[in-house]
Coordinates of C-alpha atoms and ligand atoms in Angstrom, one line a residue:
M1 CA 82.0 98.5 116.9
H2 CA 79.2 97.8 114.4
N3 CA 79.9 101.0 112.4
L4 CA 83.4 100.0 111.5
T5 CA 83.9 98.3 108.2
L6 CA 85.2 94.7 108.2
A7 CA 88.6 96.0 107.2
Q8 CA 88.7 98.4 110.2
Q9 CA 87.4 95.6 112.5
L10 CA 90.3 93.3 111.3
Q11 CA 92.8 96.1 112.2
A12 CA 91.2 96.7 115.6
L13 CA 91.2 93.0 116.3
A14 CA 94.8 92.7 115.4
A15 CA 95.6 95.7 117.6
G16 CA 93.8 94.1 120.6
E17 CA 91.2 96.9 120.8
F18 CA 88.5 94.3 121.2
S19 CA 88.3 90.5 121.0
S20 CA 86.4 88.4 118.5
V21 CA 84.2 87.2 121.4
E22 CA 83.3 90.8 122.3
L23 CA 82.6 91.7 118.6
T24 CA 80.6 88.5 118.1
Q25 CA 78.6 89.0 121.4
H26 CA 77.9 92.6 120.2
Y27 CA 76.4 91.3 117.0
I28 CA 74.5 88.6 118.8
N29 CA 72.8 91.2 121.0
R30 CA 72.0 93.4 118.0
I31 CA 70.5 90.4 116.2
E32 CA 68.4 89.5 119.3
S33 CA 67.0 93.1 119.3
H34 CA 66.3 93.4 115.6
Q35 CA 65.5 90.0 114.3
D36 CA 61.7 90.4 114.9
S37 CA 61.4 93.5 113.0
L38 CA 63.7 92.5 110.0
N39 CA 63.3 88.6 109.8
V40 CA 66.9 88.5 108.4
F41 CA 67.9 85.0 109.8
V42 CA 66.3 81.7 109.1
T43 CA 68.8 80.0 111.5
F44 CA 70.7 82.0 114.1
T45 CA 73.6 80.0 115.8
P46 CA 74.9 82.3 118.5
E47 CA 76.5 79.4 120.6
R48 CA 78.4 78.1 117.5
A49 CA 79.5 81.6 116.7
L50 CA 80.9 82.3 120.2
E51 CA 82.9 79.0 120.0
Q52 CA 84.3 80.0 116.6
A53 CA 85.1 83.5 118.1
Q54 CA 86.9 81.9 121.0
E55 CA 89.0 79.8 118.7
A56 CA 89.8 82.9 116.7
D57 CA 91.0 84.8 119.8
Q58 CA 93.2 81.8 120.7
R59 CA 95.0 81.7 117.3
G60 CA 98.6 82.7 117.5
T61 CA 100.6 85.2 115.5
D62 CA 100.1 83.9 112.0
K63 CA 96.4 84.8 111.9
P64 CA 94.3 83.9 108.8
L65 CA 92.8 86.6 106.6
L66 CA 89.3 87.0 108.2
N67 CA 90.3 86.0 111.7
G68 CA 87.4 86.7 114.1
V69 CA 85.0 88.6 112.0
P70 CA 81.4 87.6 112.3
L71 CA 79.6 86.9 109.0
A72 CA 76.0 85.9 107.9
L73 CA 75.6 83.3 105.2
K74 CA 72.7 83.0 102.8
D75 CA 70.8 79.8 103.6
I76 CA 71.7 78.3 100.3
F77 CA 75.2 77.2 101.4
C78 CA 75.3 73.8 102.9
T79 CA 76.6 74.0 106.4
Q80 CA 77.6 70.9 108.2
G81 CA 75.4 70.1 111.1
V82 CA 73.3 73.2 110.6
K83 CA 69.8 73.4 109.0
T84 CA 70.2 74.5 105.3
S85 CA 66.7 75.2 104.0
C86 CA 67.0 77.5 100.9
A87 CA 63.9 79.1 102.6
S88 CA 61.8 76.3 101.4
K89 CA 59.3 74.0 103.2
M90 CA 60.9 71.3 101.1
L91 CA 64.2 71.6 103.1
D92 CA 62.8 72.7 106.4
N93 CA 64.1 69.6 108.0
F94 CA 67.4 69.3 106.1
I95 CA 70.6 69.4 108.2
A96 CA 73.5 69.5 105.7
P97 CA 76.0 66.6 106.1
Y98 CA 78.9 68.6 104.7
D99 CA 80.1 72.1 104.1
A100 CA 79.9 74.1 100.8
T101 CA 83.4 75.1 99.6
V102 CA 82.6 78.7 100.3
V103 CA 81.7 77.8 103.9
A104 CA 84.8 75.7 104.4
K105 CA 87.0 78.4 102.9
L106 CA 85.5 81.2 105.2
Q107 CA 86.2 78.9 108.1
Q108 CA 89.8 78.3 107.0
A109 CA 90.1 82.1 106.8
G110 CA 89.1 82.3 110.5
A111 CA 85.7 83.9 110.0
V112 CA 82.9 83.4 112.5
S113 CA 79.4 82.4 111.3
L114 CA 76.4 84.0 113.0
G115 CA 73.9 82.0 111.1
K116 CA 71.9 81.5 107.9
T117 CA 70.0 84.3 106.2
N118 CA 66.5 84.4 104.8
M119 CA 66.0 84.6 101.0
D120 CA 63.6 83.9 98.2
E121 CA 62.7 80.3 98.1
F122 CA 65.4 78.5 96.2
A123 CA 66.8 81.9 95.2
M124 CA 63.9 82.6 92.8
G125 CA 62.8 86.1 93.2
S126 CA 63.7 89.8 93.6
S127 CA 62.1 90.8 96.8
S128 CA 62.8 88.1 99.5
E129 CA 59.0 87.7 99.8
S130 CA 58.8 84.1 98.6
S131 CA 60.5 82.6 101.6
Y132 CA 58.7 79.9 103.5
Y133 CA 59.8 81.7 106.7
G134 CA 58.1 85.0 105.8
D135 CA 59.4 88.1 104.1
V136 CA 62.5 90.2 104.9
K137 CA 62.2 93.9 105.6
N138 CA 64.4 96.7 104.3
P139 CA 66.3 98.3 107.1
W140 CA 65.9 101.8 105.4
D141 CA 62.1 101.5 105.4
L142 CA 60.4 98.6 107.0
S143 CA 57.4 98.7 104.7
R144 CA 59.7 98.0 101.7
V145 CA 61.5 94.9 100.4
P146 CA 65.2 94.5 100.8
G147 CA 65.5 93.1 97.2
G148 CA 66.3 89.5 96.4
S149 CA 66.9 86.8 96.4
S150 CA 69.8 87.3 98.8
G151 CA 67.7 89.9 100.7
G152 CA 68.5 88.6 104.3
S153 CA 72.2 88.8 103.7
A154 CA 71.9 92.4 102.3
A155 CA 69.6 93.6 105.1
A156 CA 72.0 92.0 107.7
V157 CA 74.9 94.1 106.6
A158 CA 72.8 97.3 106.1
A159 CA 71.4 97.0 109.6
R160 CA 74.8 96.3 111.0
L161 CA 73.9 92.7 112.3
A162 CA 77.0 91.2 110.8
S163 CA 80.4 92.5 109.6
A164 CA 79.7 91.3 106.1
S165 CA 77.7 88.4 104.5
M166 CA 77.6 86.0 101.6
G167 CA 75.0 85.8 98.8
T168 CA 74.5 84.2 95.4
D169 CA 73.6 85.8 92.2
T170 CA 71.9 84.0 89.3
G171 CA 70.3 87.1 87.6
G172 CA 71.1 89.9 90.1
S173 CA 70.5 88.4 93.6
I174 CA 73.7 90.0 95.0
R175 CA 73.7 93.3 93.1
Q176 CA 70.0 94.2 93.4
P177 CA 69.6 93.7 97.1
A178 CA 73.0 95.5 97.6
A179 CA 71.4 98.5 95.7
F180 CA 68.1 98.4 97.6
C181 CA 69.9 98.2 101.0
G182 CA 72.6 100.8 100.3
I183 CA 75.6 98.5 100.6
T184 CA 78.4 97.1 98.3
G185 CA 77.8 93.7 96.6
L186 CA 80.0 91.8 94.2
K187 CA 79.1 89.0 91.7
P188 CA 82.3 87.4 90.6
T189 CA 83.0 85.9 87.1
Y190 CA 81.2 82.6 86.6
G191 CA 83.7 79.9 87.7
R192 CA 85.7 82.2 90.0
V193 CA 84.1 80.8 93.1
S194 CA 83.2 77.2 93.7
R195 CA 79.6 76.3 93.5
Y196 CA 80.2 73.0 95.4
G197 CA 77.6 72.7 98.2
M198 CA 75.6 75.7 97.0
I199 CA 72.0 74.5 96.4
A200 CA 71.6 74.8 92.7
Y201 CA 69.1 77.0 91.0
A202 CA 70.4 77.6 87.4
S203 CA 73.8 76.0 87.3
S204 CA 75.1 77.9 84.3
L205 CA 74.3 81.2 85.9
D206 CA 74.7 80.8 89.7
Q207 CA 77.7 82.4 91.4
A208 CA 78.5 83.2 95.1
G209 CA 79.8 86.5 96.2
P210 CA 80.2 88.9 99.1
F211 CA 78.2 91.8 100.5
G212 CA 80.1 94.4 102.6
L213 CA 79.9 98.0 103.7
S214 CA 82.8 98.8 101.3
A215 CA 84.6 97.6 98.2
L216 CA 87.6 96.8 100.4
D217 CA 85.4 94.6 102.6
C218 CA 84.3 92.7 99.5
A219 CA 87.9 92.4 98.4
Y220 CA 88.8 90.6 101.7
L221 CA 85.9 88.2 101.3
L222 CA 86.6 87.5 97.6
Q223 CA 90.2 86.9 98.5
A224 CA 89.1 84.2 100.9
I225 CA 86.5 82.4 98.7
A226 CA 87.9 82.7 95.2
G227 CA 89.9 79.9 93.5
Y228 CA 89.8 76.6 91.7
D229 CA 87.9 73.7 93.3
A230 CA 88.2 70.2 91.9
K231 CA 84.7 69.5 93.3
D232 CA 83.1 72.0 90.9
S233 CA 83.7 71.1 87.3
T234 CA 82.9 74.6 86.2
S235 CA 85.2 76.3 88.5
V236 CA 88.2 77.8 86.6
D237 CA 91.9 77.0 87.3
Q238 CA 93.2 80.5 87.1
P239 CA 95.5 82.2 89.7
V240 CA 93.6 84.4 92.2
E241 CA 94.4 88.1 92.0
E242 CA 95.7 90.1 95.0
Y243 CA 92.4 91.8 95.4
T244 CA 93.2 93.6 98.7
T245 CA 96.4 95.1 97.5
N246 CA 95.5 95.8 93.9
I247 CA 92.6 97.9 95.1
N248 CA 94.8 100.8 95.8
K249 CA 96.2 101.0 92.2
D250 CA 95.5 104.2 90.3
I251 CA 92.4 104.3 88.2
R252 CA 93.4 107.3 86.0
G253 CA 92.8 106.6 82.3
L254 CA 90.4 103.8 82.9
R255 CA 87.7 103.9 80.2
I256 CA 84.0 103.6 81.3
G257 CA 81.2 102.9 78.9
L258 CA 77.6 103.9 79.5
P259 CA 75.2 101.7 77.4
E260 CA 72.7 104.0 75.8
E261 CA 70.0 101.2 76.1
F262 CA 70.1 101.4 79.8
F263 CA 69.4 105.1 80.1
Q264 CA 66.0 105.1 78.3
E265 CA 62.5 104.8 79.3
G266 CA 61.7 102.9 82.5
L267 CA 64.6 104.4 84.4
D268 CA 63.6 106.7 87.3
A269 CA 64.8 110.2 86.6
D270 CA 66.2 110.8 90.1
I271 CA 68.2 107.5 89.8
R272 CA 69.6 108.8 86.6
A273 CA 70.6 112.0 88.2
K274 CA 72.5 110.1 90.9
I275 CA 74.4 108.0 88.4
D276 CA 75.3 111.2 86.5
L277 CA 76.7 112.7 89.6
A278 CA 78.7 109.5 90.4
C279 CA 80.0 109.7 86.8
D280 CA 81.2 113.3 87.4
Q281 CA 83.1 112.0 90.4
L282 CA 84.7 109.3 88.4
R283 CA 85.7 111.8 85.8
E284 CA 87.4 113.9 88.5
L285 CA 89.3 110.7 89.6
G286 CA 90.6 110.5 86.0
C287 CA 88.3 108.0 84.4
V288 CA 87.2 108.6 80.8
I289 CA 83.5 108.2 80.2
K290 CA 81.9 107.5 76.8
P291 CA 78.7 106.1 75.4
I292 CA 78.5 102.5 74.2
S293 CA 75.8 100.2 72.9
L294 CA 74.5 96.8 74.0
P295 CA 72.0 96.3 71.2
N296 CA 70.7 92.9 72.5
A297 CA 70.3 94.0 76.1
K298 CA 66.5 94.2 75.8
L299 CA 66.3 90.5 75.0
A300 CA 68.1 89.5 78.3
I301 CA 65.0 89.0 80.4
A302 CA 63.2 86.9 77.9
A303 CA 66.2 84.6 77.4
Y304 CA 66.9 84.4 81.1
Y305 CA 63.3 83.4 81.9
V306 CA 63.6 80.4 79.5
I307 CA 67.1 79.3 80.5
A308 CA 66.9 79.7 84.2
P309 CA 63.5 77.9 84.6
A310 CA 64.8 75.2 82.2
E311 CA 67.8 74.6 84.4
C312 CA 65.8 74.8 87.7
S313 CA 63.3 72.3 86.4
S314 CA 66.1 69.8 86.1
N315 CA 68.0 70.8 89.3
L316 CA 64.8 70.7 91.4
S317 CA 63.8 67.2 90.2
R318 CA 66.0 65.9 93.0
F319 CA 63.5 67.0 95.6
D320 CA 61.2 64.1 95.1
G321 CA 60.2 63.2 98.7
V322 CA 62.5 60.2 98.6
R323 CA 66.0 61.4 99.0
F324 CA 65.9 64.9 100.5
G325 CA 63.6 66.9 102.6
Y326 CA 59.9 66.9 102.9
R327 CA 57.7 63.8 102.4
C328 CA 53.9 63.9 102.3
E329 CA 51.9 61.9 104.9
D330 CA 50.5 58.5 103.9
P331 CA 51.1 58.3 100.2
V332 CA 49.0 55.6 98.4
D333 CA 51.6 54.8 95.9
L334 CA 54.9 56.1 94.5
A335 CA 53.4 58.6 92.0
D336 CA 51.2 60.0 94.8
L337 CA 54.3 60.3 97.0
Y338 CA 56.2 62.3 94.3
S339 CA 53.4 64.5 93.4
R340 CA 52.0 65.3 96.9
S341 CA 55.5 65.8 98.4
R342 CA 56.3 68.4 95.7
S343 CA 52.9 70.1 95.6
E344 CA 52.8 70.4 99.4
A345 CA 56.4 71.6 99.8
F346 CA 57.2 74.0 97.0
G347 CA 55.8 77.5 96.9
A348 CA 54.0 79.1 94.0
E349 CA 56.9 80.9 92.3
V350 CA 59.0 77.7 92.3
K351 CA 56.2 75.7 90.9
R352 CA 55.6 78.3 88.2
R353 CA 59.3 78.1 87.2
I354 CA 59.4 74.3 87.2
M355 CA 56.3 74.3 84.9
V356 CA 57.8 76.9 82.5
G357 CA 61.1 75.1 82.4
T358 CA 59.6 71.7 81.8
Y359 CA 57.5 73.1 79.0
A360 CA 60.4 74.9 77.4
L361 CA 62.6 71.8 77.4
S362 CA 59.8 69.4 76.1
A363 CA 60.4 67.8 72.7
G364 CA 58.0 69.9 70.7
Y365 CA 59.2 73.2 72.1
Y366 CA 62.9 72.8 72.7
D367 CA 64.0 74.4 69.4
A368 CA 61.4 77.2 69.6
Y369 CA 62.3 78.3 73.1
Y370 CA 65.4 76.8 74.8
L371 CA 67.6 76.8 71.6
R372 CA 66.6 80.4 70.7
A373 CA 67.2 81.6 74.2
Q374 CA 70.7 80.1 74.0
K375 CA 71.4 81.9 70.8
I376 CA 70.3 85.2 72.4
R377 CA 72.6 84.4 75.2
R378 CA 75.5 84.2 72.8
L379 CA 74.5 87.5 71.2
I380 CA 74.4 89.2 74.6
S381 CA 77.9 87.9 75.5
E382 CA 79.2 89.1 72.1
D383 CA 77.7 92.6 72.7
Y384 CA 79.7 92.8 76.0
Q385 CA 82.9 91.5 74.4
K386 CA 82.6 94.2 71.6
A387 CA 82.1 96.8 74.4
F388 CA 85.2 95.5 76.2
A389 CA 87.2 96.2 73.1
E390 CA 86.5 99.9 73.6
V391 CA 86.1 100.3 77.4
D392 CA 87.4 98.7 80.6
V393 CA 84.1 98.8 82.5
V394 CA 80.4 99.1 81.6
L395 CA 78.4 101.4 84.0
S396 CA 74.7 101.7 84.6
P397 CA 72.2 101.9 87.4
T398 CA 71.8 98.5 89.2
T399 CA 68.0 98.8 89.2
P400 CA 65.5 101.0 87.4
T401 CA 63.8 102.0 90.7
T402 CA 64.6 102.1 94.4
A403 CA 63.2 99.5 96.8
F404 CA 59.6 98.8 96.2
K405 CA 56.9 98.2 98.8
T406 CA 56.2 94.8 100.3
N407 CA 53.3 93.2 98.3
E408 CA 53.6 95.8 95.6
K409 CA 54.7 93.3 92.9
A410 CA 54.2 89.9 94.8
D411 CA 51.1 89.0 92.6
D412 CA 52.6 90.2 89.3
P413 CA 55.6 88.1 88.4
I414 CA 56.2 89.8 85.0
T415 CA 56.7 93.3 86.7
M416 CA 58.8 91.6 89.3
Y417 CA 61.0 90.0 86.5
L418 CA 61.5 93.4 84.8
S419 CA 63.2 94.8 87.9
D420 CA 66.3 92.8 87.0
I421 CA 66.7 94.4 83.6
Y422 CA 70.3 95.8 84.2
T423 CA 71.7 92.8 86.0
I424 CA 70.5 89.7 84.2
G425 CA 72.6 90.0 80.9
V426 CA 75.7 90.0 83.1
N427 CA 74.9 86.5 84.3
L428 CA 74.0 85.3 80.8
A429 CA 77.5 86.4 79.7
G430 CA 79.2 85.1 82.9
L431 CA 80.8 88.4 83.7
P432 CA 81.7 90.0 87.1
G433 CA 79.6 92.9 88.4
I434 CA 79.6 95.1 91.4
S435 CA 76.9 97.4 92.9
I436 CA 77.9 100.3 95.1
P437 CA 75.7 102.9 96.8
V438 CA 75.7 106.4 95.0
G439 CA 73.1 108.4 96.9
F440 CA 69.5 108.4 98.0
S441 CA 66.3 109.1 96.2
Q442 CA 63.4 110.0 98.6
K443 CA 65.5 108.6 101.5
L444 CA 66.0 105.2 99.8
P445 CA 69.5 104.1 98.6
V446 CA 70.4 104.2 94.9
G447 CA 72.9 101.6 93.5
M448 CA 75.3 101.9 90.6
Q449 CA 76.5 98.8 88.7
M450 CA 79.9 98.3 87.1
V451 CA 80.7 95.3 85.0
S452 CA 84.1 94.2 83.6
T453 CA 85.5 91.5 81.4
Y454 CA 86.1 88.0 82.8
F455 CA 88.3 87.7 85.9
A456 CA 88.8 91.5 86.1
E457 CA 87.2 91.7 89.5
D458 CA 90.2 93.7 90.7
T459 CA 89.3 96.5 88.2
L460 CA 85.8 96.7 89.6
L461 CA 87.0 96.7 93.2
R462 CA 89.7 99.3 92.4
I463 CA 87.2 101.8 90.9
A464 CA 84.6 101.2 93.6
H465 CA 87.3 101.6 96.2
Q466 CA 88.7 104.9 94.9
F467 CA 85.1 106.2 94.6
Q468 CA 84.5 105.3 98.2
Q469 CA 87.6 107.1 99.3
H470 CA 86.1 110.2 98.0
T471 CA 82.4 109.8 99.0
D472 CA 80.6 108.5 102.0
W473 CA 77.4 107.0 100.7
H474 CA 78.6 103.5 101.6
L475 CA 78.9 104.6 105.4
Q476 CA 75.4 105.8 105.9
T477 CA 73.5 103.8 108.4
P478 CA 69.6 103.5 108.5
A479 CA 68.3 105.5 111.4
K480 CA 66.7 102.7 113.3
F481 CA 70.1 100.7 113.3
E482 CA 72.6 103.3 114.1
Ligands
LIG1 N1 65.4 87.8 90.3 C1 66.0 86.8 89.4 C2 65.2 85.5 89.5 O1 64.1 85.6 90.2 C3 67.4 86.5 89.9 C4 67.5 85.7 91.1 C5 68.9 85.4 91.5 O2 69.8 86.0 91.0 N2 69.0 84.3 92.2 O3 65.5 84.6 88.9

């Protein structure tokens, strides 16, 4: 059962080949055998999952879109009555009193939730090593990271511990772990999916999206979660496309641009070779491939590491030991309560970013750092808009290397930041992007990123789907988890 895609499982469920309770129990057994080696879940809720599966099995003829498929949700989505920790000691005791819109929509669509997945603390990181609950392992090689920050959600799908999963992407946190784990991950356009109830990191960049084995699986999930939400003032009131049907439309004649800046030094030669082969395949399918330029792309990381920390320093000020989460023992006064609660409960990377952000926003430095970063952000968006006058999709590797070793970059934040070089500009511009597996380099998965203009997720899904109809990289299973 676990080697079927979500789309195939939905068909099998509808045909009565197995029930949702049987499918859910199968994943529960797999999670029980593999959780210790992968550390994918922060909170595993098997009883709740079986109740939801039973309800799914009892639903009549008019079944909702995702009826009965078991999912794993990043522990950043508030889930009523369930611990929602963002992998931080700060929220180790936080039981969410309400559901995030994404969670509510998945429930309305009939999906089952197996639990909440491990991640980098407050979604800050690229390796899922900064979690308060210990690091997550990559199912393809347990000595390597699964990527981050949504590493638990990506590893869960790669190891076949859930039909599909949900993550969030502020600078690459869906696409990069999808690439490292050899699965498909989609970051929608900013505003396409509600952020209500998603614990905020950098509010102008954060966006929720799906992980699945295939583009079609991601289309199903996006169909369920996309749409306007009055509870999120940045969600966009625009009709939702028919992702699951549009995915079959022809891709002949679509124009794909390769940014020359993304194929220069720093890119692993073998990854480049795999991308070249994937481009040949897309040419065979009728796409037209040509070079383009994103001249300001090299500035993306510098701009992001001013803007994201600035927003996080503001967002994380709510964790003050008074209203949510952790409170230190025996404070002598209010200042002591604030400062000790925060210093005892936040990890090193979170503290580093709060300090950088507070500095960048302070009166004397605002113009020099924050304002300049915002100007660069505009230039990066304009580069993409110019590119989309010439091409439908911008294509590149998702990451410059394959999954790195655990602890390899943990003490070197700058090298860690550089691993997001191809993904971060997409968030600064608010665009949608997808990562799909296109091969292996030394037995580790290689991911290819495609980016389209605003609200053209259906174009990305279509190209990815057609590619996956002619290749089987997305169906490879790590040996230990077959
Ligand atoms: N790796 C990036 C960071 O650490 C992106 C994280 C994300 O997308 N949440 O900020």
